[in-house]
PDB file of C-alpha atoms and ligand atoms in Angstrom:
ATOM      1  CA  ALA A   1     142.769  55.717  91.313  1.00 45.00           C
ATOM      2  CA  LYS A   2     140.970  52.630  89.417  1.00 46.00           C
ATOM      3  CA  SER A   3     142.103  50.283  91.633  1.00 49.00           C
ATOM      4  CA  GLU A   4     141.356  52.389  95.096  1.00 50.00           C
ATOM      5  CA  GLY A   5     138.057  52.013  93.748  1.00 49.00           C
ATOM      6  CA  LYS A   6     138.118  48.582  93.492  1.00 52.00           C
ATOM      7  CA  ALA A   7     139.289  47.984  96.425  1.00 52.00           C
ATOM      8  CA  ALA A   8     137.087  49.742  98.260  1.00 54.00           C
ATOM      9  CA  TYR A   9     134.194  47.667  96.351  1.00 55.00           C
ATOM     10  CA  HIS A  10     135.699  44.752  97.675  1.00 57.00           C
ATOM     11  CA  PHE A  11     135.986  46.096 101.056  1.00 57.00           C
ATOM     12  CA  PHE A  12     132.309  46.721 101.232  1.00 56.00           C
ATOM     13  CA  GLU A  13     131.148  43.557  99.097  1.00 59.00           C
ATOM     14  CA  PRO A  14     131.112  41.289 101.814  1.00 60.00           C
ATOM     15  CA  SER A  15     128.499  42.593 104.266  1.00 76.00           C
ATOM     16  CA  LEU A  16     126.145  44.006 101.460  1.00 76.00           C
ATOM     17  CA  ASP A  17     126.489  39.760 100.859  1.00 84.00           C
ATOM     18  CA  GLU A  18     125.763  38.729 104.218  1.00 87.00           C
ATOM     19  CA  GLU A  19     122.909  41.208 104.263  1.00 87.00           C
ATOM     20  CA  ALA A  20     121.466  39.854 100.982  1.00 90.00           C
ATOM     21  CA  ARG A  21     122.350  36.265 101.942  1.00 91.00           C
ATOM     22  CA  LYS A  22     120.184  36.192 105.520  1.00 91.00           C
ATOM     23  CA  ARG A  23     117.184  38.441 103.845  1.00 92.00           C
ATOM     24  CA  ARG A  24     116.785  35.706 101.310  1.00 94.00           C
ATOM     25  CA  GLN A  25     117.165  33.152 103.937  1.00 95.00           C
ATOM     26  CA  MET A  26     114.338  34.441 105.951  1.00 96.00           C
ATOM     27  CA  GLU A  27     112.307  34.689 102.942  1.00 97.00           C
ATOM     28  CA  LEU A  28     112.709  31.299 102.534  1.00 97.00           C
ATOM     29  CA  ASP A  29     112.044  30.257 106.405  1.00 98.00           C
ATOM     30  CA  MET A  30     109.083  32.542 106.177  1.00 98.00           C
ATOM     31  CA  ARG A  31     107.591  30.189 102.889  1.00 98.00           C
ATOM     32  CA  MET A  32     108.272  27.196 105.437  1.00 97.00           C
ATOM     33  CA  ALA A  33     106.483  28.765 108.513  1.00 98.00           C
ATOM     34  CA  LEU A  34     103.420  29.429 106.077  1.00 97.00           C
ATOM     35  CA  ARG A  35     104.384  25.618 105.167  1.00 97.00           C
ATOM     36  CA  ASP A  36     104.398  23.758 108.729  1.00 96.00           C
ATOM     37  CA  GLY A  37     102.287  26.133 110.949  1.00 96.00           C
ATOM     38  CA  GLY A  38     105.284  28.706 112.101  1.00 97.00           C
ATOM     39  CA  PHE A  39     103.666  31.421 112.887  1.00 98.00           C
ATOM     40  CA  GLU A  40     101.318  31.966 115.869  1.00 98.00           C
ATOM     41  CA  LEU A  41      98.111  34.555 116.368  1.00 98.00           C
ATOM     42  CA  TYR A  42      98.718  36.684 119.985  1.00 98.00           C
ATOM     43  CA  TYR A  43      95.917  38.405 121.254  1.00 98.00           C
ATOM     44  CA  GLN A  44      95.871  42.145 122.843  1.00 98.00           C
ATOM     45  CA  PRO A  45      92.631  42.610 124.942  1.00 98.00           C
ATOM     46  CA  LEU A  46      90.904  46.027 124.382  1.00 98.00           C
ATOM     47  CA  TYR A  47      89.071  47.152 126.848  1.00 97.00           C
ATOM     48  CA  GLY A  48      86.373  50.488 127.173  1.00 97.00           C
ATOM     49  CA  ALA A  49      88.316  53.572 128.901  1.00 96.00           C
ATOM     50  CA  VAL A  50      85.410  53.874 131.884  1.00 93.00           C
ATOM     51  CA  GLU A  51      83.806  51.348 132.004  1.00 92.00           C
ATOM     52  CA  GLU A  52      86.725  49.249 131.767  1.00 90.00           C
ATOM     53  CA  GLU A  53      84.726  46.409 129.994  1.00 94.00           C
ATOM     54  CA  LEU A  54      86.155  43.616 127.781  1.00 96.00           C
ATOM     55  CA  LYS A  55      85.548  44.415 124.169  1.00 97.00           C
ATOM     56  CA  GLY A  56      87.651  42.685 122.376  1.00 98.00           C
ATOM     57  CA  PHE A  57      91.284  41.485 121.020  1.00 98.00           C
ATOM     58  CA  GLU A  58      94.160  42.905 118.354  1.00 98.00           C
ATOM     59  CA  ALA A  59      95.673  39.524 117.029  1.00 99.00           C
ATOM     60  CA  LEU A  60      99.170  39.784 116.767  1.00 98.00           C
ATOM     61  CA  ILE A  61     101.238  37.671 114.585  1.00 98.00           C
ATOM     62  CA  ARG A  62     104.260  35.692 116.707  1.00 98.00           C
ATOM     63  CA  TRP A  63     106.694  33.924 114.845  1.00 98.00           C
ATOM     64  CA  PHE A  64     109.259  31.054 116.893  1.00 96.00           C
ATOM     65  CA  HIS A  65     112.087  30.683 114.436  1.00 95.00           C
ATOM     66  CA  PRO A  66     113.411  26.759 114.903  1.00 92.00           C
ATOM     67  CA  GLU A  67     117.120  28.341 115.035  1.00 94.00           C
ATOM     68  CA  LEU A  68     117.198  31.601 116.080  1.00 94.00           C
ATOM     69  CA  GLY A  69     113.541  31.954 118.540  1.00 96.00           C
ATOM     70  CA  PHE A  70     111.541  34.879 118.888  1.00 97.00           C
ATOM     71  CA  ILE A  71     111.683  37.175 115.327  1.00 97.00           C
ATOM     72  CA  SER A  72     109.146  40.254 116.021  1.00 97.00           C
ATOM     73  CA  PRO A  73     106.953  41.149 113.245  1.00 98.00           C
ATOM     74  CA  ALA A  74     108.256  44.591 113.530  1.00 97.00           C
ATOM     75  CA  GLU A  75     111.224  42.820 111.879  1.00 95.00           C
ATOM     76  CA  PHE A  76     109.337  40.294 109.408  1.00 97.00           C
ATOM     77  CA  ILE A  77     106.460  41.407 108.643  1.00 97.00           C
ATOM     78  CA  PRO A  78     108.420  44.623 106.561  1.00 96.00           C
ATOM     79  CA  LEU A  79     110.180  41.710 104.041  1.00 96.00           C
ATOM     80  CA  ALA A  80     107.065  39.947 104.037  1.00 98.00           C
ATOM     81  CA  GLU A  81     105.656  43.029 102.599  1.00 96.00           C
ATOM     82  CA  GLU A  82     108.596  43.770  99.840  1.00 95.00           C
ATOM     83  CA  THR A  83     108.753  39.778  98.823  1.00 96.00           C
ATOM     84  CA  GLY A  84     104.900  39.580  98.711  1.00 97.00           C
ATOM     85  CA  LEU A  85     104.976  36.758 101.446  1.00 98.00           C
ATOM     86  CA  ILE A  86     102.683  39.267 102.991  1.00 98.00           C
ATOM     87  CA  ILE A  87      99.315  38.182 101.167  1.00 98.00           C
ATOM     88  CA  PRO A  88      99.153  34.646 101.980  1.00 98.00           C
ATOM     89  CA  ILE A  89     100.664  35.278 105.654  1.00 98.00           C
ATOM     90  CA  GLY A  90      98.167  37.865 105.390  1.00 98.00           C
ATOM     91  CA  GLU A  91      95.424  35.425 104.164  1.00 98.00           C
ATOM     92  CA  TRP A  92      96.330  32.790 107.181  1.00 98.00           C
ATOM     93  CA  VAL A  93      96.265  35.515 109.828  1.00 98.00           C
ATOM     94  CA  LEU A  94      92.336  36.648 108.749  1.00 98.00           C
ATOM     95  CA  ARG A  95      91.025  32.891 108.935  1.00 98.00           C
ATOM     96  CA  GLU A  96      93.020  31.874 111.485  1.00 98.00           C
ATOM     97  CA  ALA A  97      91.610  35.240 113.687  1.00 98.00           C
ATOM     98  CA  CYS A  98      88.333  34.487 112.846  1.00 98.00           C
ATOM     99  CA  GLN A  99      87.904  30.599 112.842  1.00 98.00           C
ATOM    100  CA  GLN A 100      89.456  31.887 117.215  1.00 98.00           C
ATOM    101  CA  ALA A 101      87.323  34.568 117.675  1.00 98.00           C
ATOM    102  CA  ALA A 102      84.007  32.730 116.498  1.00 97.00           C
ATOM    103  CA  THR A 103      84.976  30.611 119.566  1.00 97.00           C
ATOM    104  CA  TRP A 104      84.800  33.245 122.211  1.00 97.00           C
ATOM    105  CA  PRO A 105      82.047  34.417 124.453  1.00 94.00           C
ATOM    106  CA  GLY A 106      79.642  37.097 123.977  1.00 91.00           C
ATOM    107  CA  GLU A 107      79.778  39.875 121.079  1.00 93.00           C
ATOM    108  CA  LEU A 108      83.544  40.400 121.833  1.00 97.00           C
ATOM    109  CA  SER A 109      85.647  41.453 118.393  1.00 98.00           C
ATOM    110  CA  VAL A 110      88.811  40.590 117.159  1.00 98.00           C
ATOM    111  CA  ALA A 111      91.321  43.182 115.218  1.00 99.00           C
ATOM    112  CA  VAL A 112      93.083  42.407 112.472  1.00 99.00           C
ATOM    113  CA  ASN A 113      96.200  44.302 110.851  1.00 98.00           C
ATOM    114  CA  ILE A 114      96.379  44.596 107.376  1.00 98.00           C
ATOM    115  CA  SER A 115      99.434  45.499 105.500  1.00 96.00           C
ATOM    116  CA  PRO A 116      99.152  48.393 102.695  1.00 94.00           C
ATOM    117  CA  LYS A 117     100.563  45.801 100.200  1.00 95.00           C
ATOM    118  CA  GLN A 118      97.665  43.580 101.109  1.00 96.00           C
ATOM    119  CA  PHE A 119      95.116  46.197 101.236  1.00 96.00           C
ATOM    120  CA  ALA A 120      96.195  47.377  97.166  1.00 94.00           C
ATOM    121  CA  SER A 121      95.794  43.395  96.325  1.00 95.00           C
ATOM    122  CA  PRO A 122      92.304  42.638  94.179  1.00 93.00           C
ATOM    123  CA  GLY A 123      91.878  39.505  96.269  1.00 95.00           C
ATOM    124  CA  LEU A 124      91.521  41.399  99.557  1.00 97.00           C
ATOM    125  CA  SER A 125      87.277  41.742  99.619  1.00 97.00           C
ATOM    126  CA  GLN A 126      87.201  37.657  98.394  1.00 98.00           C
ATOM    127  CA  THR A 127      89.918  36.817 100.967  1.00 98.00           C
ATOM    128  CA  ILE A 128      87.806  38.495 103.933  1.00 98.00           C
ATOM    129  CA  MET A 129      84.438  36.948 102.606  1.00 98.00           C
ATOM    130  CA  GLN A 130      86.037  33.494 102.998  1.00 98.00           C
ATOM    131  CA  ALA A 131      87.563  33.763 106.064  1.00 98.00           C
ATOM    132  CA  LEU A 132      84.317  34.952 107.479  1.00 98.00           C
ATOM    133  CA  ALA A 133      82.587  32.153 106.099  1.00 98.00           C
ATOM    134  CA  HIS A 134      84.884  29.580 106.985  1.00 97.00           C
ATOM    135  CA  GLY A 135      85.086  30.630 110.665  1.00 97.00           C
ATOM    136  CA  GLU A 136      81.526  31.576 110.721  1.00 97.00           C
ATOM    137  CA  LEU A 137      82.056  34.655 112.266  1.00 98.00           C
ATOM    138  CA  SER A 138      79.358  37.553 111.533  1.00 98.00           C
ATOM    139  CA  PRO A 139      80.965  40.325 110.243  1.00 98.00           C
ATOM    140  CA  LYS A 140      80.259  43.119 112.624  1.00 97.00           C
ATOM    141  CA  ARG A 141      82.823  41.360 114.812  1.00 98.00           C
ATOM    142  CA  LEU A 142      85.940  41.998 112.765  1.00 98.00           C
ATOM    143  CA  GLU A 143      87.806  44.570 112.798  1.00 98.00           C
ATOM    144  CA  LEU A 144      90.043  45.817 109.806  1.00 98.00           C
ATOM    145  CA  GLU A 145      93.368  48.029 111.184  1.00 98.00           C
ATOM    146  CA  ILE A 146      95.230  49.945 107.991  1.00 96.00           C
ATOM    147  CA  THR A 147      97.885  52.896 108.350  1.00 91.00           C
ATOM    148  CA  GLU A 148      97.938  55.889 106.618  1.00 87.00           C
ATOM    149  CA  SER A 149     100.534  54.654 104.350  1.00 86.00           C
ATOM    150  CA  ILE A 150      97.662  53.887 102.310  1.00 83.00           C
ATOM    151  CA  PHE A 151      96.372  57.517 101.184  1.00 79.00           C
ATOM    152  CA  ILE A 152      99.974  57.030  99.610  1.00 77.00           C
ATOM    153  CA  ALA A 153      97.922  55.375  96.585  1.00 78.00           C
ATOM    154  CA  ASN A 154      95.605  56.683  94.480  1.00 84.00           C
ATOM    155  CA  VAL A 155      92.419  58.574  96.290  1.00 85.00           C
ATOM    156  CA  GLU A 156      89.390  57.152  93.750  1.00 89.00           C
ATOM    157  CA  LYS A 157      91.205  53.619  94.688  1.00 91.00           C
ATOM    158  CA  THR A 158      92.089  53.692  98.378  1.00 92.00           C
ATOM    159  CA  LEU A 159      88.336  54.892  98.925  1.00 92.00           C
ATOM    160  CA  SER A 160      86.577  52.405  96.875  1.00 93.00           C
ATOM    161  CA  THR A 161      88.465  49.820  98.407  1.00 94.00           C
ATOM    162  CA  LEU A 162      87.630  51.042 101.702  1.00 95.00           C
ATOM    163  CA  HIS A 163      83.528  51.160 100.591  1.00 95.00           C
ATOM    164  CA  SER A 164      83.729  47.968  99.434  1.00 96.00           C
ATOM    165  CA  LEU A 165      85.150  46.660 102.930  1.00 97.00           C
ATOM    166  CA  ARG A 166      82.992  48.339 105.059  1.00 96.00           C
ATOM    167  CA  ALA A 167      79.791  46.736 102.396  1.00 97.00           C
ATOM    168  CA  LEU A 168      80.896  43.453 103.478  1.00 98.00           C
ATOM    169  CA  GLY A 169      79.893  44.729 107.528  1.00 98.00           C
ATOM    170  CA  VAL A 170      83.207  44.441 108.929  1.00 98.00           C
ATOM    171  CA  ARG A 171      84.753  48.045 110.602  1.00 98.00           C
ATOM    172  CA  ILE A 172      87.616  49.747 109.877  1.00 97.00           C
ATOM    173  CA  ALA A 173      89.745  51.492 112.645  1.00 97.00           C
ATOM    174  CA  LEU A 174      93.166  53.796 111.550  1.00 95.00           C
ATOM    175  CA  ASP A 175      95.983  52.396 113.152  1.00 95.00           C
ATOM    176  CA  ASP A 176      99.247  54.582 114.253  1.00 93.00           C
ATOM    177  CA  PHE A 177      97.095  57.766 114.154  1.00 92.00           C
ATOM    178  CA  GLY A 178      99.252  60.935 114.150  1.00 86.00           C
ATOM    179  CA  THR A 179     102.622  59.505 112.729  1.00 84.00           C
ATOM    180  CA  GLY A 180     101.859  59.417 109.125  1.00 75.00           C
ATOM    181  CA  TYR A 181     100.589  61.409 106.450  1.00 68.00           C
ATOM    182  CA  SER A 182      98.511  64.745 106.415  1.00 59.00           C
ATOM    183  CA  SER A 183      96.225  62.769 109.567  1.00 63.00           C
ATOM    184  CA  LEU A 184      93.387  65.341 109.452  1.00 72.00           C
ATOM    185  CA  SER A 185      92.808  66.417 106.113  1.00 74.00           C
ATOM    186  CA  TYR A 186      92.397  62.872 105.239  1.00 78.00           C
ATOM    187  CA  LEU A 187      90.610  61.572 108.135  1.00 85.00           C
ATOM    188  CA  ARG A 188      86.919  63.712 107.059  1.00 85.00           C
ATOM    189  CA  SER A 189      87.327  62.013 103.735  1.00 85.00           C
ATOM    190  CA  PHE A 190      87.320  58.745 104.474  1.00 88.00           C
ATOM    191  CA  PRO A 191      84.805  56.401 106.685  1.00 87.00           C
ATOM    192  CA  PHE A 192      86.750  55.019 109.834  1.00 95.00           C
ATOM    193  CA  ASP A 193      84.948  53.695 112.088  1.00 97.00           C
ATOM    194  CA  LYS A 194      87.691  53.850 114.420  1.00 97.00           C
ATOM    195  CA  VAL A 195      90.996  56.096 115.153  1.00 96.00           C
ATOM    196  CA  LYS A 196      93.498  54.422 116.874  1.00 97.00           C
ATOM    197  CA  ILE A 197      95.611  57.098 119.057  1.00 96.00           C
ATOM    198  CA  ASP A 198      99.379  56.176 118.392  1.00 95.00           C
ATOM    199  CA  ARG A 199     101.455  55.147 121.542  1.00 96.00           C
ATOM    200  CA  SER A 200     103.969  57.939 120.994  1.00 94.00           C
ATOM    201  CA  PHE A 201     100.858  60.463 122.260  1.00 95.00           C
ATOM    202  CA  VAL A 202     100.081  58.313 125.292  1.00 96.00           C
ATOM    203  CA  GLN A 203     103.654  58.115 126.414  1.00 95.00           C
ATOM    204  CA  ALA A 204     103.999  61.721 125.995  1.00 94.00           C
ATOM    205  CA  ILE A 205     101.313  62.358 128.693  1.00 92.00           C
ATOM    206  CA  SER A 206     103.885  61.792 131.620  1.00 84.00           C
ATOM    207  CA  LYS A 207     106.118  63.942 130.058  1.00 88.00           C
ATOM    208  CA  GLU A 208     104.861  66.692 128.044  1.00 87.00           C
ATOM    209  CA  VAL A 209     102.637  69.520 128.857  1.00 85.00           C
ATOM    210  CA  ASN A 210     100.988  69.875 125.773  1.00 89.00           C
ATOM    211  CA  ALA A 211     100.767  65.887 125.313  1.00 90.00           C
ATOM    212  CA  HIS A 212      96.956  66.141 127.150  1.00 92.00           C
ATOM    213  CA  ALA A 213      95.978  69.015 124.576  1.00 92.00           C
ATOM    214  CA  VAL A 214      96.817  66.720 121.640  1.00 91.00           C
ATOM    215  CA  ILE A 215      94.718  63.828 122.856  1.00 94.00           C
ATOM    216  CA  ARG A 216      91.959  66.557 122.941  1.00 95.00           C
ATOM    217  CA  ALA A 217      92.284  67.591 119.906  1.00 92.00           C
ATOM    218  CA  ILE A 218      92.374  64.004 118.635  1.00 93.00           C
ATOM    219  CA  THR A 219      89.269  62.786 120.789  1.00 96.00           C
ATOM    220  CA  THR A 220      86.777  66.348 119.536  1.00 95.00           C
ATOM    221  CA  LEU A 221      87.996  65.852 116.196  1.00 93.00           C
ATOM    222  CA  ALA A 222      86.957  61.726 115.920  1.00 94.00           C
ATOM    223  CA  GLU A 223      83.652  62.783 117.667  1.00 95.00           C
ATOM    224  CA  ALA A 224      82.950  65.505 115.218  1.00 94.00           C
ATOM    225  CA  LEU A 225      83.764  62.867 112.390  1.00 94.00           C
ATOM    226  CA  GLY A 226      81.428  60.342 113.939  1.00 96.00           C
ATOM    227  CA  MET A 227      84.580  57.790 114.839  1.00 97.00           C
ATOM    228  CA  GLU A 228      85.583  55.881 117.958  1.00 97.00           C
ATOM    229  CA  THR A 229      89.328  56.490 119.574  1.00 98.00           C
ATOM    230  CA  LEU A 230      91.404  54.034 121.058  1.00 98.00           C
ATOM    231  CA  ALA A 231      94.448  54.685 122.577  1.00 98.00           C
ATOM    232  CA  GLU A 232      96.987  52.599 122.386  1.00 98.00           C
ATOM    233  CA  GLY A 233     100.340  51.794 124.645  1.00 98.00           C
ATOM    234  CA  VAL A 234      98.283  52.539 128.118  1.00 98.00           C
ATOM    235  CA  GLU A 235     100.774  51.284 130.428  1.00 97.00           C
ATOM    236  CA  GLN A 236     100.343  53.531 133.168  1.00 96.00           C
ATOM    237  CA  GLU A 237      97.274  54.758 135.464  1.00 96.00           C
ATOM    238  CA  ASP A 238      98.303  58.221 134.853  1.00 95.00           C
ATOM    239  CA  GLN A 239      97.829  57.834 131.707  1.00 96.00           C
ATOM    240  CA  LEU A 240      94.392  56.175 131.759  1.00 97.00           C
ATOM    241  CA  GLU A 241      93.379  58.861 133.736  1.00 96.00           C
ATOM    242  CA  VAL A 242      94.394  61.517 130.952  1.00 96.00           C
ATOM    243  CA  LEU A 243      93.028  59.483 128.515  1.00 97.00           C
ATOM    244  CA  ARG A 244      89.168  59.149 130.126  1.00 97.00           C
ATOM    245  CA  ARG A 245      89.418  62.715 130.886  1.00 96.00           C
ATOM    246  CA  GLU A 246      90.063  63.610 127.278  1.00 96.00           C
ATOM    247  CA  GLY A 247      87.074  61.648 126.051  1.00 96.00           C
ATOM    248  CA  CYS A 248      89.360  58.622 125.121  1.00 97.00           C
ATOM    249  CA  ARG A 249      86.485  55.558 124.329  1.00 98.00           C
ATOM    250  CA  TYR A 250      88.939  52.439 124.130  1.00 98.00           C
ATOM    251  CA  ILE A 251      92.211  51.558 125.814  1.00 98.00           C
ATOM    252  CA  GLN A 252      94.648  49.107 124.349  1.00 98.00           C
ATOM    253  CA  GLY A 253      98.033  48.555 126.647  1.00 98.00           C
ATOM    254  CA  TYR A 254     100.032  46.576 129.279  1.00 98.00           C
ATOM    255  CA  LEU A 255      98.459  48.224 131.748  1.00 97.00           C
ATOM    256  CA  PHE A 256      95.490  46.082 130.656  1.00 96.00           C
ATOM    257  CA  GLY A 257      97.170  42.925 129.297  1.00 96.00           C
ATOM    258  CA  LYS A 258      99.900  41.763 126.777  1.00 97.00           C
ATOM    259  CA  PRO A 259      99.862  40.075 124.122  1.00 98.00           C
ATOM    260  CA  THR A 260      98.175  36.357 125.492  1.00 98.00           C
ATOM    261  CA  PRO A 261      98.251  32.925 123.075  1.00 98.00           C
ATOM    262  CA  ALA A 262      94.607  32.118 122.205  1.00 97.00           C
ATOM    263  CA  ALA A 263      94.855  28.977 124.651  1.00 96.00           C
ATOM    264  CA  ASP A 264      95.297  31.235 127.505  1.00 96.00           C
ATOM    265  CA  LEU A 265      92.596  33.897 127.084  1.00 96.00           C
ATOM    266  CA  GLY A 266      90.557  32.392 128.932  1.00 93.00           C
ATOM    267  CA  ASN A 267      91.929  33.485 132.128  1.00 90.00           C
ATOM    268  CA  ILE A 268      90.882  37.032 130.670  1.00 92.00           C
ATOM    269  CA  PHE A 269      87.476  36.102 129.534  1.00 91.00           C
ATOM    270  CA  GLY A 270      86.771  35.817 133.185  1.00 77.00           C
ATOM    271  CA  ASP A 271      88.684  39.237 134.430  1.00 60.00           C
ATOM    272  CA  VAL A 272      85.800  41.094 132.501  1.00 51.00           C
ATOM    273  CA  ASN A 273      85.052  43.846 134.819  1.00 48.00           C
ATOM    274  CA  ASP A 274      87.462  42.769 137.842  1.00 51.00           C
ATOM    275  CA  LYS A 275      90.036  46.110 137.938  1.00 51.00           C
ATOM    276  CA  SER A 276      91.980  44.450 140.571  1.00 50.00           C
ATOM    277  CA  LYS A 277      93.812  41.760 137.778  1.00 49.00           C
ATOM    278  CA  ARG A 278      95.217  44.563 136.200  1.00 55.00           C
ATOM    279  CA  LEU A 279      98.722  43.758 135.377  1.00 51.00           C
TER     280      LEU A 279
HETATM  281  P1  C2E B 301     100.862  47.554 115.792  1.00 95.91           P
HETATM  282  O1  C2E B 301      99.620  47.269 114.786  1.00 95.91           O
HETATM  283  O2  C2E B 301     100.830  48.967 115.984  1.00 95.91           O
HETATM  284  O3  C2E B 301     100.177  46.864 117.147  1.00 95.91           O
HETATM  285  C1  C2E B 301     101.047  47.156 118.427  1.00 95.91           C
HETATM  286  C2  C2E B 301     101.756  46.584 119.003  1.00 95.91           C
HETATM  287  O4  C2E B 301     102.260  47.506 120.201  1.00 95.91           O
HETATM  288  C3  C2E B 301     102.297  45.512 119.284  1.00 95.91           C
HETATM  289  O5  C2E B 301     103.696  45.292 118.632  1.00 95.91           O
HETATM  290  C4  C2E B 301     102.035  45.334 120.866  1.00 95.91           C
HETATM  291  O6  C2E B 301     102.525  44.338 121.115  1.00 95.91           O
HETATM  292  C5  C2E B 301     102.866  46.425 121.405  1.00 95.91           C
HETATM  293  N1  C2E B 301     102.372  46.783 122.451  1.00 95.91           N
HETATM  294  C6  C2E B 301     101.136  46.926 123.022  1.00 95.91           C
HETATM  295  N2  C2E B 301     100.615  47.200 123.714  1.00 95.91           N
HETATM  296  C7  C2E B 301     101.801  47.817 124.356  1.00 95.91           C
HETATM  297  C8  C2E B 301     102.329  48.799 125.742  1.00 95.91           C
HETATM  298  O7  C2E B 301     101.245  49.159 126.452  1.00 95.91           O
HETATM  299  N3  C2E B 301     103.687  49.409 125.649  1.00 95.91           N
HETATM  300  C9  C2E B 301     104.343  49.276 124.378  1.00 95.91           C
HETATM  301  N4  C2E B 301     105.847  49.242 124.521  1.00 95.91           N
HETATM  302  N5  C2E B 301     103.946  48.444 123.192  1.00 95.91           N
HETATM  303  C10 C2E B 301     102.677  47.415 123.728  1.00 95.91           C
HETATM  304  P2  C2E B 301     104.054  44.120 117.697  1.00 95.91           P
HETATM  305  O8  C2E B 301     103.267  42.831 117.963  1.00 95.91           O
HETATM  306  O9  C2E B 301     105.339  43.530 118.402  1.00 95.91           O
HETATM  307  O10 C2E B 301     103.929  44.147 116.688  1.00 95.91           O
HETATM  308  C11 C2E B 301     104.262  44.707 115.866  1.00 95.91           C
HETATM  309  C12 C2E B 301     103.494  45.532 114.334  1.00 95.91           C
HETATM  310  O11 C2E B 301     104.084  44.402 113.676  1.00 95.91           O
HETATM  311  C13 C2E B 301     102.077  45.970 114.842  1.00 95.91           C
HETATM  312  O12 C2E B 301     102.202  47.112 115.479  1.00 95.91           O
HETATM  313  C14 C2E B 301     101.718  45.947 113.326  1.00 95.91           C
HETATM  314  O13 C2E B 301     102.135  47.222 112.741  1.00 95.91           O
HETATM  315  C15 C2E B 301     103.065  44.781 112.992  1.00 95.91           C
HETATM  316  N6  C2E B 301     101.663  43.187 112.961  1.00 95.91           N
HETATM  317  C16 C2E B 301     101.880  42.526 114.330  1.00 95.91           C
HETATM  318  N7  C2E B 301     100.619  41.662 113.652  1.00 95.91           N
HETATM  319  C17 C2E B 301     100.872  41.786 112.266  1.00 95.91           C
HETATM  320  C18 C2E B 301      99.784  40.557 111.310  1.00 95.91           C
HETATM  321  O14 C2E B 301      99.276  40.060 111.646  1.00 95.91           O
HETATM  322  N8  C2E B 301      99.641  41.601 110.508  1.00 95.91           N
HETATM  323  C19 C2E B 301     100.431  42.390 109.371  1.00 95.91           C
HETATM  324  N9  C2E B 301      99.859  42.771 108.682  1.00 95.91           N
HETATM  325  N10 C2E B 301     101.195  43.058 110.552  1.00 95.91           N
HETATM  326  C20 C2E B 301     101.055  42.940 111.869  1.00 95.91           C
HETATM  327 CA1   CA B 302      97.804  47.107 114.714  1.00 95.91          CA
HETATM  328 CA1   CA B 303      99.119  50.865 116.407  1.00 95.91          CA
HETATM  329 CA1   CA B 304     102.662  50.380 115.254  1.00 95.91          CA
END
């Protein structure tokens, strides 16, 4: 029996090894990308749902690996979280986003994703202050997107972090709303400026009869709590119609624009209020 167990172990070993080796390599590659300017920010436009006016952009990190090509943030951000690399990567994102947003016309805002580990790190307020100062960006033009996973941590600590961030004058949005933990009870106790309705609810509009009612429940609740709403992943006109009718304030999705390199945003600034330019 002993030798059988050993054989089984040997059988699985190579794939575990291979997995670990790939992760180590990716970690090294992320360090290199950070050092050599291998990351880039793309920006996806956010529009008013009714007036279809451009309000700002969400910054989304992109990594074009020298050998492997495009690697999705959905793949490398979780590894960056685990290894702690998310801290320096997040600092770079904040600095870059503030600096680029400061060059945009008018009062356009920039939304930056803050991962759970970054949110819990003691240096976050300081990092944000420095990024704003370095880019000479007004704090009211910066919005931080955090997910419901921050609620797992100590409630008092989470609340005090949220309050100290808001004291900087930045805005805070709850990302991927509806996908996480006890959303409704927490929403009431935390000072969010905006709720981002997860793409899954938007996609349900074309498929499920009750989807309208769920959207309405969220927008009604958010309004009662003094929070704005944005719907993510809007791809179709019928989704936009429903979201408008149910009182959603802002829209983001391929219907209005994909994530775009900073250098190409000029076209989008020019398209303000031009419905014919929809994708
Ligand atoms: P997220 O914050 O929920 O970002 C929205 C994602 O939905 C983006 O994927 C965006 O490209 C995609 N998207 C936007 N509109 C549509 C649409 O109409 N249809 C569909 N199917 N998808 C749409 P992306 O850029 O691949 O980013 C994935 C996730 O990676 C983000 O989800 C966020 O959690 C994370 N991420 C991206 N950039 C950063 C960053 O700078 N820092 C951190 N911590 N996380 C980031
Ligand atoms: Ca986001
Ligand atoms: Ca989201
Ligand atoms: Ca998401």
